[in-house]
Amino acid sequence: MKKIYFLLLGLFLMSSIPFFANTFSATGVIMDDGGKKTTDKATTIVLKGRFIKQPERSLPLAAPVDAVFVENEGIYLNASSSLSDVTVNVLKDGCVIYESFVDLPADIEVLVPVVCSGSGTYVLHLTNPQDGFLEGEFIR
């Protein structure tokens, strides 16, 4: 009976190895369930502003875009609904150091390959043609 128990335990542990191998790696890179990788130097950017029109008497909506800055990669943007003609600006000390125009499909991560040279506080500024704006700071 003990042999069967240990045999089943061994099979269970062996079948769990691929799960843990996809979740963690020894180099400090964390793999999430979607297979994308982030490093320990990932910074979530908290965005504030208004990007879609809403009735005057409603509660403020959450920002429809999530943003994460990853060192040596750029800024990952993920929209909860499709957004087109989004202007992306990154500022440092009030000066625009990066500008691009992107379309953000719903629930698909888009990489903005911005290179932030030097340490300091940077500002991510997103706008659209409907006078929407979102802004957030991140520190490098």
Short mmCIF file of C-alpha atoms in Angstrom, two decimals:
data_model
loop_
_atom_site.label_atom_id
_atom_site.label_comp_id
_atom_site.label_asym_id
_atom_site.label_seq_id
_atom_site.Cartn_x
_atom_site.Cartn_y
_atom_site.Cartn_z
CA MET A 1 0.00 0.00 0.00
CA LYS A 2 2.87 2.37 0.84
CA LYS A 3 4.47 1.67 -2.54
CA ILE A 4 1.31 2.66 -4.37
CA TYR A 5 1.01 5.82 -2.27
CA PHE A 6 4.59 6.88 -3.00
CA LEU A 7 4.22 5.97 -6.68
CA LEU A 8 1.11 8.16 -6.96
CA LEU A 9 2.83 10.95 -5.00
CA GLY A 10 5.81 10.77 -7.36
CA LEU A 11 3.57 10.91 -10.43
CA PHE A 12 1.74 13.91 -9.00
CA LEU A 13 4.98 15.75 -8.29
CA MET A 14 6.38 14.96 -11.75
CA SER A 15 3.20 16.24 -13.42
CA SER A 16 3.43 19.48 -11.40
CA ILE A 17 6.93 20.35 -12.63
CA PRO A 18 5.81 21.88 -15.98
CA PHE A 19 3.36 24.13 -14.11
CA PHE A 20 6.05 25.48 -11.80
CA ALA A 21 8.58 25.76 -14.64
CA ASN A 22 6.17 28.02 -16.53
CA THR A 23 5.43 30.12 -13.49
CA PHE A 24 8.91 30.81 -12.12
CA SER A 25 12.42 30.78 -13.47
CA ALA A 26 15.77 31.01 -11.78
CA THR A 27 16.78 34.25 -13.48
CA GLY A 28 14.32 36.49 -11.65
CA VAL A 29 11.91 36.61 -14.58
CA ILE A 30 8.32 35.93 -13.59
CA MET A 31 6.08 34.28 -16.16
CA ASP A 32 2.38 34.91 -15.78
CA ASP A 33 -0.38 32.61 -17.02
CA GLY A 34 -0.41 34.31 -20.43
CA GLY A 35 3.25 33.57 -21.05
CA LYS A 36 4.37 37.20 -21.03
CA LYS A 37 7.38 37.99 -18.93
CA THR A 38 8.09 40.82 -16.58
CA THR A 39 11.16 41.47 -14.54
CA ASP A 40 11.62 42.59 -10.97
CA LYS A 41 12.01 46.13 -12.40
CA ALA A 42 8.40 46.41 -13.59
CA THR A 43 6.54 49.49 -12.34
CA THR A 44 2.76 49.88 -12.53
CA ILE A 45 1.80 53.36 -13.69
CA VAL A 46 -1.36 54.67 -12.00
CA LEU A 47 -3.29 56.62 -14.63
CA LYS A 48 -5.73 59.38 -13.75
CA GLY A 49 -8.00 61.38 -16.00
CA ARG A 50 -10.98 60.95 -18.29
CA PHE A 51 -10.71 58.99 -21.52
CA ILE A 52 -14.34 58.38 -22.45
CA LYS A 53 -17.41 60.57 -22.11
CA GLN A 54 -19.70 59.78 -19.22
CA PRO A 55 -22.94 61.29 -17.92
CA GLU A 56 -22.50 64.21 -15.53
CA ARG A 57 -24.31 62.46 -12.69
CA SER A 58 -22.41 59.19 -12.75
CA LEU A 59 -19.59 57.97 -10.57
CA PRO A 60 -16.13 58.43 -12.09
CA LEU A 61 -15.13 55.49 -14.27
CA ALA A 62 -11.90 53.62 -13.74
CA ALA A 63 -9.17 54.34 -16.27
CA PRO A 64 -9.81 52.16 -19.34
CA VAL A 65 -6.07 51.60 -19.83
CA ASP A 66 -3.53 49.80 -17.64
CA ALA A 67 0.12 50.77 -18.03
CA VAL A 68 3.29 49.08 -16.79
CA PHE A 69 6.85 50.36 -17.33
CA VAL A 70 9.42 47.58 -17.69
CA GLU A 71 13.10 48.53 -17.56
CA ASN A 72 14.93 47.99 -20.89
CA GLU A 73 11.68 47.09 -22.67
CA GLY A 74 9.26 50.03 -22.56
CA ILE A 75 5.70 50.64 -21.48
CA TYR A 76 3.03 47.98 -21.88
CA LEU A 77 -0.49 49.35 -22.46
CA ASN A 78 -3.63 47.24 -22.10
CA ALA A 79 -7.07 48.71 -22.83
CA SER A 80 -10.32 47.27 -21.46
CA SER A 81 -12.10 48.30 -24.69
CA SER A 82 -10.78 49.16 -28.14
CA LEU A 83 -9.34 52.66 -28.42
CA SER A 84 -8.06 54.20 -31.64
CA ASP A 85 -5.86 57.18 -32.45
CA VAL A 86 -4.26 57.30 -29.01
CA THR A 87 -1.36 59.73 -28.70
CA VAL A 88 1.33 58.50 -26.31
CA ASN A 89 3.73 61.06 -24.86
CA VAL A 90 6.45 60.46 -22.29
CA LEU A 91 7.81 63.56 -20.57
CA LYS A 92 10.80 64.18 -18.35
CA ASP A 93 11.28 67.54 -16.66
CA GLY A 94 8.36 68.92 -18.70
CA CYS A 95 9.94 68.04 -22.07
CA VAL A 96 8.53 65.44 -24.45
CA ILE A 97 11.14 62.69 -24.87
CA TYR A 98 8.90 60.25 -26.76
CA GLU A 99 5.75 60.53 -28.87
CA SER A 100 3.84 57.95 -30.88
CA PHE A 101 0.34 57.22 -32.12
CA VAL A 102 -1.19 53.81 -31.43
CA ASP A 103 -4.43 51.89 -31.64
CA LEU A 104 -5.20 49.83 -28.54
CA PRO A 105 -7.29 46.71 -29.24
CA ALA A 106 -9.38 45.42 -26.35
CA ASP A 107 -7.50 43.19 -23.90
CA ILE A 108 -4.36 42.95 -26.05
CA GLU A 109 -1.11 44.22 -24.60
CA VAL A 110 0.71 46.77 -26.78
CA LEU A 111 4.38 47.56 -26.20
CA VAL A 112 5.47 51.18 -26.54
CA PRO A 113 9.26 50.84 -26.91
CA VAL A 114 10.25 53.94 -24.98
CA VAL A 115 13.82 54.21 -23.69
CA CYS A 116 14.11 56.25 -20.50
CA SER A 117 17.70 57.35 -20.10
CA GLY A 118 18.75 58.56 -16.71
CA SER A 119 17.00 58.24 -13.40
CA GLY A 120 14.19 60.54 -12.43
CA THR A 121 10.44 61.01 -12.60
CA TYR A 122 8.74 60.48 -15.95
CA VAL A 123 5.15 61.29 -16.95
CA LEU A 124 3.08 59.11 -19.28
CA HIS A 125 0.43 61.17 -21.06
CA LEU A 126 -2.27 59.53 -23.22
CA THR A 127 -4.79 61.53 -25.28
CA ASN A 128 -7.40 60.77 -27.93
CA PRO A 129 -9.33 62.89 -30.49
CA GLN A 130 -12.41 62.95 -28.22
CA ASP A 131 -10.54 65.16 -25.71
CA GLY A 132 -9.80 62.18 -23.49
CA PHE A 133 -6.68 62.25 -21.36
CA LEU A 134 -4.92 59.95 -18.93
CA GLU A 135 -1.76 60.80 -17.07
CA GLY A 136 0.49 58.96 -14.66
CA GLU A 137 3.99 59.22 -13.22
CA PHE A 138 6.66 56.57 -12.88
CA ILE A 139 10.15 56.69 -11.43
CA ARG A 140 13.17 55.14 -13.05
#
